[in-house]
Coordinates of C-alpha atoms (C1' of nucleotides) in Angstrom, one line a residue:
Chain A
M1 CA 9.2 8.3 22.1
P2 CA 8.3 11.2 19.7
I3 CA 4.7 11.4 18.5
D4 CA 5.4 12.4 15.0
I5 CA 6.8 9.2 13.6
P6 CA 6.0 8.9 9.9
E7 CA 3.4 6.4 9.1
V8 CA 5.6 4.7 6.5
V9 CA 8.0 3.9 9.3
I10 CA 5.2 2.3 11.3
E11 CA 4.2 0.3 8.2
R12 CA 7.8 -1.1 7.8
L13 CA 8.1 -2.3 11.4
P14 CA 5.9 -5.4 10.9
V15 CA 8.0 -6.2 7.8
Y16 CA 11.1 -6.2 9.9
A17 CA 9.4 -8.2 12.7
R18 CA 8.4 -10.9 10.2
A19 CA 11.9 -11.2 8.8
L20 CA 13.4 -11.3 12.3
A21 CA 10.9 -14.0 13.4
L22 CA 12.1 -16.1 10.5
L23 CA 15.7 -15.4 11.3
A24 CA 15.1 -16.4 14.9
T25 CA 13.6 -19.8 14.0
D26 CA 16.5 -20.3 11.6
G27 CA 18.8 -19.9 14.6
H28 CA 20.4 -16.6 13.7
A29 CA 21.4 -14.8 16.9
V30 CA 22.6 -11.6 15.5
I31 CA 22.0 -9.6 12.3
S32 CA 23.4 -6.4 10.9
S33 CA 21.2 -3.7 9.2
Q34 CA 23.2 -4.5 6.1
D35 CA 22.1 -8.2 6.0
L36 CA 18.6 -7.5 7.1
G37 CA 18.3 -4.9 4.4
A38 CA 19.6 -7.3 1.8
E39 CA 17.0 -9.8 2.9
L40 CA 14.1 -7.3 2.6
G41 CA 15.2 -5.1 -0.3
V42 CA 15.6 -2.1 1.9
T43 CA 18.7 0.0 2.5
P44 CA 20.6 -0.5 5.8
A45 CA 20.3 3.2 6.6
Q46 CA 16.6 3.0 6.3
I47 CA 16.4 0.3 8.9
R48 CA 18.8 2.0 11.3
K49 CA 16.9 5.3 10.9
D50 CA 13.5 3.6 11.4
L51 CA 14.7 1.9 14.6
S52 CA 16.3 5.1 15.9
Y53 CA 12.8 6.6 16.3
F54 CA 12.3 4.1 19.1
G55 CA 15.6 3.6 20.8
K56 CA 19.0 2.1 20.4
F57 CA 18.7 -1.6 20.0
G58 CA 22.0 -2.5 18.3
K59 CA 25.6 -3.0 19.3
Q60 CA 28.2 -1.1 17.3
G61 CA 30.5 -3.4 15.4
R62 CA 28.2 -6.4 16.0
G63 CA 24.7 -5.7 14.8
Y64 CA 21.3 -6.5 16.4
N65 CA 20.4 -9.3 18.6
V66 CA 17.6 -10.9 16.6
R67 CA 15.6 -12.1 19.6
K68 CA 15.9 -8.8 21.5
L69 CA 15.0 -6.7 18.5
L70 CA 12.1 -8.9 17.7
D71 CA 10.8 -8.5 21.3
E72 CA 11.2 -4.7 21.1
L73 CA 9.3 -4.6 17.8
Y74 CA 6.5 -6.7 19.3
Q75 CA 6.4 -4.4 22.2
I76 CA 6.3 -1.3 20.0
L77 CA 3.6 -2.6 17.7
G78 CA 1.5 -4.2 20.5
L79 CA 1.8 -7.7 18.9
N80 CA 2.4 -9.4 22.3
R81 CA -1.3 -9.6 23.0
E82 CA -4.5 -10.7 21.3
W83 CA -6.7 -8.3 19.3
S84 CA -10.4 -8.9 18.7
M85 CA -12.0 -8.4 15.3
A86 CA -15.6 -8.0 14.1
L87 CA -16.3 -9.2 10.6
I88 CA -19.1 -7.5 8.8
G89 CA -20.2 -9.3 5.7
T90 CA -20.3 -13.1 5.6
G91 CA -20.7 -13.7 1.9
R92 CA -18.1 -15.5 -0.2
L93 CA -15.4 -13.0 0.6
G94 CA -16.3 -12.7 4.3
R95 CA -16.2 -16.5 4.7
A96 CA -12.9 -16.7 2.9
I97 CA -11.5 -14.1 5.3
L98 CA -12.9 -16.1 8.3
E99 CA -11.2 -19.3 7.1
Y100 CA -7.9 -17.6 6.3
Q101 CA -5.4 -19.3 8.6
G102 CA -3.0 -16.3 8.7
F103 CA -4.7 -14.2 11.4
G104 CA -4.9 -16.5 14.3
P105 CA -1.2 -17.3 14.7
Q106 CA -0.5 -13.5 14.8
G107 CA -3.0 -12.9 17.6
F108 CA -5.9 -11.6 15.6
R109 CA -9.1 -13.4 16.6
F110 CA -12.6 -13.1 15.2
A111 CA -14.9 -12.2 18.1
A112 CA -18.1 -11.6 16.1
A113 CA -19.6 -11.7 12.6
F114 CA -22.5 -9.9 11.0
D115 CA -24.5 -10.0 7.9
A116 CA -27.6 -8.3 6.4
D117 CA -29.0 -11.4 4.7
P118 CA -31.8 -12.9 6.9
A119 CA -31.0 -16.3 5.5
S120 CA -27.5 -16.1 7.0
V121 CA -28.3 -14.4 10.3
G122 CA -28.4 -17.0 13.1
E123 CA -26.2 -19.4 11.2
M124 CA -23.0 -20.6 12.7
I125 CA -19.6 -20.4 11.0
G126 CA -17.4 -22.7 13.0
D127 CA -18.2 -21.5 16.5
L128 CA -19.1 -18.0 15.5
P129 CA -22.7 -17.1 15.2
I130 CA -23.7 -14.6 12.5
G131 CA -25.5 -11.6 14.0
D132 CA -27.8 -9.2 12.2
V133 CA -26.0 -6.2 10.9
A134 CA -29.0 -4.2 12.0
N135 CA -27.8 -4.9 15.6
L136 CA -24.2 -4.1 14.8
E137 CA -24.1 -0.9 16.8
A138 CA -25.8 -2.5 19.9
A139 CA -23.6 -5.5 19.7
L140 CA -20.4 -3.5 19.4
L141 CA -21.3 -1.2 22.3
N142 CA -22.0 -4.3 24.4
Q143 CA -18.9 -6.2 23.3
P144 CA -16.4 -3.9 21.7
A145 CA -14.0 -5.1 19.0
D146 CA -10.5 -3.7 18.4
V147 CA -10.7 -4.0 14.7
G148 CA -13.5 -4.0 12.1
I149 CA -13.1 -6.1 9.0
V150 CA -15.4 -4.9 6.2
A151 CA -16.4 -7.5 3.6
V152 CA -19.7 -6.2 2.4
P153 CA -20.7 -5.1 -1.1
A154 CA -19.2 -1.7 -2.2
S155 CA -22.6 -0.1 -2.0
E156 CA -23.0 -0.9 1.7
A157 CA -19.4 -0.4 2.8
Q158 CA -19.4 3.3 3.6
A159 CA -22.5 2.9 5.9
V160 CA -20.9 0.0 7.7
I161 CA -17.7 2.0 8.2
D162 CA -19.7 4.9 9.5
T163 CA -21.3 2.6 12.0
L164 CA -18.0 1.2 13.1
V165 CA -16.6 4.7 13.6
R166 CA -19.7 5.7 15.6
C167 CA -19.1 2.7 17.9
G168 CA -15.6 3.9 18.6
V169 CA -13.7 1.3 16.4
K170 CA -10.3 2.9 15.6
A171 CA -8.9 0.4 13.2
I172 CA -10.7 -0.9 10.1
L173 CA -9.5 -3.3 7.4
N174 CA -11.7 -2.7 4.3
Y175 CA -12.0 -5.2 1.6
A176 CA -14.7 -3.3 -0.3
P177 CA -13.6 -1.5 -3.4
I178 CA -14.4 2.0 -2.3
A179 CA -12.4 5.1 -1.2
A180 CA -13.9 5.2 2.3
R181 CA -14.2 8.5 4.1
H182 CA -13.2 8.3 7.8
P183 CA -12.1 10.6 10.6
A184 CA -8.3 11.2 11.0
D185 CA -8.2 9.3 14.3
V186 CA -9.6 6.1 12.7
H187 CA -7.0 4.0 11.0
L188 CA -8.1 2.4 7.8
R189 CA -6.3 0.0 5.5
Q190 CA -7.5 -1.1 2.1
I191 CA -7.2 -4.6 0.7
D192 CA -7.8 -4.0 -3.0
P193 CA -6.3 -6.5 -5.4
V194 CA -8.1 -5.0 -8.4
L195 CA -6.5 -1.6 -7.8
A196 CA -3.1 -3.3 -7.5
L197 CA -3.7 -5.0 -10.8
Q198 CA -4.9 -1.9 -12.5
S199 CA -1.7 0.0 -11.6
M200 CA 0.5 -2.8 -12.9
T201 CA -1.3 -2.9 -16.3
Y202 CA 0.0 0.7 -16.9
Y203 CA 3.5 -0.8 -17.1
L204 CA 2.4 -3.9 -19.0
K205 CA 0.8 -1.8 -21.6
R206 CA 4.2 -0.2 -22.4
L207 CA 6.0 -3.5 -23.0
P208 CA 6.7 -4.9 -26.4
R209 CA 5.5 -8.4 -25.8
A210 CA 1.8 -9.1 -25.7
T211 CA -0.2 -12.2 -24.9
A212 CA -1.8 -14.1 -27.7
P213 CA -5.6 -13.5 -27.8
Chain B
M1 CA 4.3 11.5 -22.2
P2 CA 7.4 11.6 -19.9
I3 CA 8.9 8.3 -18.8
D4 CA 9.7 9.2 -15.2
I5 CA 6.2 9.5 -13.8
P6 CA 6.2 8.7 -10.1
E7 CA 4.8 5.3 -9.2
V8 CA 2.5 6.9 -6.6
V9 CA 0.9 8.8 -9.4
I10 CA 0.3 5.6 -11.4
E11 CA -1.2 4.0 -8.3
R12 CA -3.7 6.8 -7.9
L13 CA -5.0 6.7 -11.4
P14 CA -7.1 3.6 -10.9
V15 CA -8.6 5.2 -7.8
Y16 CA -9.7 8.2 -9.9
A17 CA -11.0 5.9 -12.6
R18 CA -13.1 4.0 -10.1
A19 CA -14.7 7.1 -8.8
L20 CA -15.3 8.5 -12.2
A21 CA -17.0 5.2 -13.3
L22 CA -19.3 5.6 -10.3
L23 CA -20.0 9.2 -11.2
A24 CA -20.7 8.3 -14.8
T25 CA -23.3 5.7 -13.8
D26 CA -24.8 8.2 -11.4
G27 CA -25.3 10.5 -14.4
H28 CA -22.7 13.2 -13.6
A29 CA -21.5 14.7 -16.8
V30 CA -18.9 17.1 -15.4
I31 CA -16.8 17.2 -12.2
S32 CA -14.2 19.6 -10.8
S33 CA -10.9 18.5 -9.2
Q34 CA -12.4 20.1 -6.1
D35 CA -15.4 17.8 -6.0
L36 CA -13.5 14.7 -7.1
G37 CA -10.9 15.4 -4.4
A38 CA -13.6 15.8 -1.8
E39 CA -15.1 12.4 -2.9
L40 CA -11.7 10.7 -2.6
G41 CA -10.1 12.5 0.3
V42 CA -7.4 13.9 -2.0
T43 CA -6.4 17.5 -2.6
P44 CA -7.6 19.1 -5.9
A45 CA -4.1 20.1 -6.7
Q46 CA -3.0 16.5 -6.4
I47 CA -5.5 15.4 -8.9
R48 CA -4.7 18.2 -11.4
K49 CA -0.9 17.6 -11.1
D50 CA -1.3 13.9 -11.5
L51 CA -3.4 14.3 -14.7
S52 CA -1.1 17.0 -16.0
Y53 CA 1.6 14.3 -16.5
F54 CA -0.6 12.8 -19.3
G55 CA -2.2 15.8 -20.9
K56 CA -4.9 18.5 -20.6
F57 CA -8.2 16.8 -20.0
G58 CA -10.2 19.6 -18.3
K59 CA -11.9 22.8 -19.3
Q60 CA -11.1 26.0 -17.4
G61 CA -14.0 27.3 -15.5
R62 CA -15.9 24.0 -16.0
G63 CA -14.0 21.0 -14.8
Y64 CA -13.6 17.6 -16.4
N65 CA -16.0 15.8 -18.6
V66 CA -16.5 12.6 -16.6
R67 CA -16.9 10.3 -19.5
K68 CA -14.0 11.7 -21.4
L69 CA -11.6 11.6 -18.5
L70 CA -12.6 8.1 -17.7
D71 CA -11.9 7.0 -21.2
E72 CA -8.5 8.7 -21.1
L73 CA -7.6 7.0 -17.8
Y74 CA -8.7 3.6 -19.3
Q75 CA -6.5 4.3 -22.2
I76 CA -3.5 5.3 -20.1
L77 CA -3.8 2.3 -17.7
G78 CA -4.6 -0.2 -20.4
L79 CA -8.0 -1.1 -18.9
N80 CA -9.8 -1.3 -22.2
R81 CA -8.6 -4.8 -22.9
E82 CA -8.6 -8.2 -21.2
W83 CA -5.6 -9.4 -19.2
S84 CA -4.9 -13.0 -18.6
M85 CA -3.8 -14.3 -15.2
A86 CA -2.1 -17.5 -14.0
L87 CA -3.0 -18.6 -10.5
I88 CA -0.4 -20.6 -8.6
G89 CA -1.7 -22.3 -5.5
T90 CA -5.2 -23.7 -5.4
G91 CA -5.6 -24.2 -1.7
R92 CA -8.1 -22.4 0.5
L93 CA -6.7 -19.0 -0.4
G94 CA -6.3 -19.8 -4.1
R95 CA -9.8 -21.0 -4.5
A96 CA -11.2 -18.0 -2.7
I97 CA -9.2 -15.8 -5.2
L98 CA -10.6 -17.8 -8.1
E99 CA -14.1 -17.3 -6.8
Y100 CA -13.8 -13.6 -6.1
Q101 CA -16.2 -11.8 -8.4
G102 CA -14.3 -8.6 -8.6
F103 CA -11.7 -9.5 -11.2
G104 CA -13.9 -10.5 -14.2
P105 CA -15.9 -7.2 -14.6
Q106 CA -12.6 -5.3 -14.7
G107 CA -11.2 -7.4 -17.5
F108 CA -8.9 -9.7 -15.5
R109 CA -9.4 -13.4 -16.5
F110 CA -7.9 -16.5 -15.0
A111 CA -6.3 -18.4 -17.9
A112 CA -4.6 -21.2 -15.9
A113 CA -4.2 -22.6 -12.4
F114 CA -1.4 -24.6 -10.9
D115 CA -0.8 -26.6 -7.7
A116 CA 1.8 -28.8 -6.2
D117 CA -0.6 -31.2 -4.5
P118 CA -0.9 -34.4 -6.6
A119 CA -4.5 -34.8 -5.2
S120 CA -5.5 -31.4 -6.7
V121 CA -3.7 -31.7 -10.1
G122 CA -6.1 -32.6 -12.8
E123 CA -9.1 -31.4 -10.9
M124 CA -11.4 -28.8 -12.4
I125 CA -12.3 -25.6 -10.7
G126 CA -15.2 -24.3 -12.7
D127 CA -13.9 -24.7 -16.3
L128 CA -10.3 -24.3 -15.2
P129 CA -8.1 -27.4 -15.0
I130 CA -5.5 -27.5 -12.2
G131 CA -2.0 -28.1 -13.7
D132 CA 1.0 -29.4 -12.0
V133 CA 3.2 -26.6 -10.7
A134 CA 6.2 -28.7 -11.8
N135 CA 5.1 -27.9 -15.4
L136 CA 4.5 -24.2 -14.7
E137 CA 7.5 -23.1 -16.7
A138 CA 6.6 -25.2 -19.7
A139 CA 3.0 -24.2 -19.5
L140 CA 3.7 -20.5 -19.3
L141 CA 6.2 -20.6 -22.2
N142 CA 3.6 -22.3 -24.3
Q143 CA 0.7 -20.1 -23.2
P144 CA 2.0 -16.8 -21.6
A145 CA 0.0 -15.0 -18.9
D146 CA 0.1 -11.3 -18.4
V147 CA -0.1 -11.5 -14.6
G148 CA 0.9 -14.1 -12.1
I149 CA -1.2 -14.5 -8.9
V150 CA 0.8 -16.2 -6.1
A151 CA -1.2 -18.0 -3.4
V152 CA 1.1 -20.7 -2.3
P153 CA 2.5 -21.1 1.2
A154 CA 5.2 -18.6 2.3
S155 CA 7.9 -21.3 2.1
E156 CA 7.2 -21.9 -1.6
A157 CA 6.4 -18.3 -2.7
Q158 CA 9.9 -17.1 -3.6
A159 CA 10.6 -20.1 -5.8
V160 CA 7.3 -19.6 -7.6
I161 CA 8.0 -16.0 -8.1
D162 CA 11.5 -16.8 -9.5
T163 CA 9.9 -19.2 -12.0
L164 CA 7.3 -16.5 -13.1
V165 CA 10.2 -14.1 -13.5
R166 CA 12.1 -16.6 -15.6
C167 CA 9.1 -17.1 -17.8
G168 CA 8.9 -13.4 -18.6
V169 CA 5.9 -12.5 -16.4
K170 CA 6.3 -8.8 -15.7
A171 CA 3.4 -8.3 -13.2
I172 CA 2.9 -10.4 -10.0
L173 CA 0.3 -10.1 -7.3
N174 CA 1.6 -11.9 -4.3
Y175 CA -0.7 -13.1 -1.5
A176 CA 2.1 -15.0 0.3
P177 CA 3.4 -13.2 3.5
I178 CA 7.0 -12.7 2.3
A179 CA 9.1 -9.8 1.2
A180 CA 9.8 -11.3 -2.3
R181 CA 13.0 -10.4 -4.2
H182 CA 12.4 -9.5 -7.8
P183 CA 14.1 -7.7 -10.7
A184 CA 13.3 -4.0 -11.1
D185 CA 11.5 -4.6 -14.4
V186 CA 9.0 -7.0 -12.8
H187 CA 6.2 -5.3 -11.0
L188 CA 5.1 -6.8 -7.8
R189 CA 2.2 -5.9 -5.5
Q190 CA 1.6 -7.4 -2.1
I191 CA -1.7 -8.3 -0.6
D192 CA -1.0 -8.7 3.0
P193 CA -3.9 -8.2 5.5
V194 CA -1.8 -9.3 8.5
L195 CA 0.8 -6.6 7.8
A196 CA -2.0 -4.1 7.5
L197 CA -3.4 -5.1 10.9
Q198 CA 0.0 -5.1 12.5
S199 CA 0.7 -1.5 11.6
M200 CA -2.7 -0.4 12.9
T201 CA -2.1 -2.0 16.3
Y202 CA 0.7 0.4 16.8
Y203 CA -1.9 3.2 17.0
L204 CA -4.4 1.1 18.9
K205 CA -1.9 0.3 21.6
R206 CA -1.5 4.0 22.3
L207 CA -5.2 4.6 22.9
P208 CA -6.8 4.9 26.3
R209 CA -9.7 2.5 25.7
A210 CA -9.0 -1.3 25.7
T211 CA -11.2 -4.2 24.9
A212 CA -12.5 -6.4 27.8
P213 CA -10.6 -9.7 28.0
Chain C
dT1 C1' 38.0 -3.0 12.3
dT2 C1' 33.0 -3.3 12.1
dC3 C1' 28.7 -1.6 12.4
dT4 C1' 25.4 1.5 15.0
dG5 C1' 23.1 5.9 15.6
dT6 C1' 22.3 10.4 13.8
dG7 C1' 22.7 15.3 12.1
dA8 C1' 23.1 17.1 7.5
dA9 C1' 22.4 17.0 2.7
dC10 C1' 19.6 15.5 -0.8
dG11 C1' 15.8 14.4 -3.7
dG12 C1' 11.3 13.8 -4.8
dA13 C1' 6.4 14.4 -4.1
dT14 C1' 2.9 17.6 -2.5
dT15 C1' 1.0 22.0 -2.1
dC16 C1' 0.9 26.7 -3.3
dA17 C1' -0.4 30.4 -6.0
dC18 C1' -1.3 32.5 -10.0
dA19 C1' -1.6 33.1 -15.1
dG20 C1' -4.8 32.1 -18.5
dC21 C1' -8.9 30.5 -20.7
dA22 C1' -14.1 29.6 -20.8
Chain D
dT1 C1' -16.3 34.4 -12.1
dG2 C1' -14.7 29.6 -11.8
dC3 C1' -11.6 26.2 -12.5
dT4 C1' -7.6 24.2 -15.1
dG5 C1' -2.6 23.7 -15.8
dT6 C1' 1.9 24.5 -14.0
dG7 C1' 6.3 26.6 -12.4
dA8 C1' 7.9 27.7 -7.8
dA9 C1' 8.1 26.9 -3.0
dT10 C1' 7.6 23.8 0.5
dC11 C1' 7.6 19.8 3.0
dC12 C1' 9.0 15.3 4.3
dG13 C1' 11.2 10.9 3.8
dT14 C1' 15.6 8.8 2.3
dT15 C1' 20.3 8.6 1.9
dC16 C1' 24.8 10.2 3.1
dA17 C1' 28.7 10.3 5.8
dC18 C1' 30.9 10.2 9.9
dA19 C1' 31.6 10.2 15.1
dG20 C1' 31.8 6.8 18.4
dA21 C1' 31.3 2.4 20.7
dA22 C1' 32.5 -2.7 20.8

DNA sequence: TTCTGTGAACGGATTCACAGCA
DNA sequence: TGCTGTGAATCCGTTCACAGAA
């Protein structure tokens, strides 16, 4: 298993896994790179090349056993275990993230929550107590989390991320609209709907039709 | 202004704009590609090359006038106007999106909301009435939206996206966890925190330290 | 025959490096 | 001297095309 696998490849694997999971529940036993690619809007060669970084999972002339390939991807991605997450920021956004039903079924569990507002600290959200962000470092050193979820205001986000990094957290999902600085060995993903919209308006602007005011 | 500007370039422009806006409010009048790059974790050459697709905005020996470059980027991206959005899906996620405070200040306004649940249809969220998703097509043809925001369950998302496409919506922000099929002239961005997490676990799995069970 | 796995070819984005202007 | 703008060189991911297994 080579060490220099392009990050784009790693980012596509969960997409494949999700599609395969769907195929499995639909009762498909086997699928070709051709058909999987059509499903996902990806070229068959892309899929085969991506998978070839990790091994040979298909059968020539047949395709891939859906169940087997799915298991392999789960193994590769580490999805066959539970991952603990610490949420920092329990305002509107933070609470929405906590209540989002998509994480649990995929094995991502909130283990702790923190906020800076004294009015919130001590409060319970479900069965999760809100801790003081001032104690974030101590709390994390005592009970580490695999992933940090940052949902604080933009002005506070870099400081929170620095703290997470200092505590050894190696994966951060940042909802704050900032370009956060972080060491190369810490993985950071940005959830940024406004940036997504702002890049699409470039193309909208160049279209003939316009919305009525 | 060439037509074949790489999409990655377009996606970086809002990042530059955001940083410049911050610099402007901080009172910085001028910035070099060097300093802006350091701020954003991007190489100076990258910034200069990106901007060169659109014109010459800097002064040799000095750098870029922050205010002027920001104005140019707003012009290029079409951020100096308001864009209307239609939200489809007003469940937990949809309501959180509606209440998110980040869209308004950037000129993105919710013009309509739709749901399939008869119990929700007719209800008001703030000053926005929830329409029946069965009437989505008619409503959009009557009052077009610039952007569609999809926050329905995964099983319904492709159908909703198909409808938006049929109504001429050319920009879609999809929160549903599916790899949606869409025509090349329709721009689609995916907000998918679970995928983001699932690609980071690949790297976490390969680290020595593990969380206590 | 069908479809995988993969080296080779290709294409496109990033980086380099420098001419040129303030 | 300092920094932009940009062709050229480089790097890297994608696609091609085919040998080989079922």
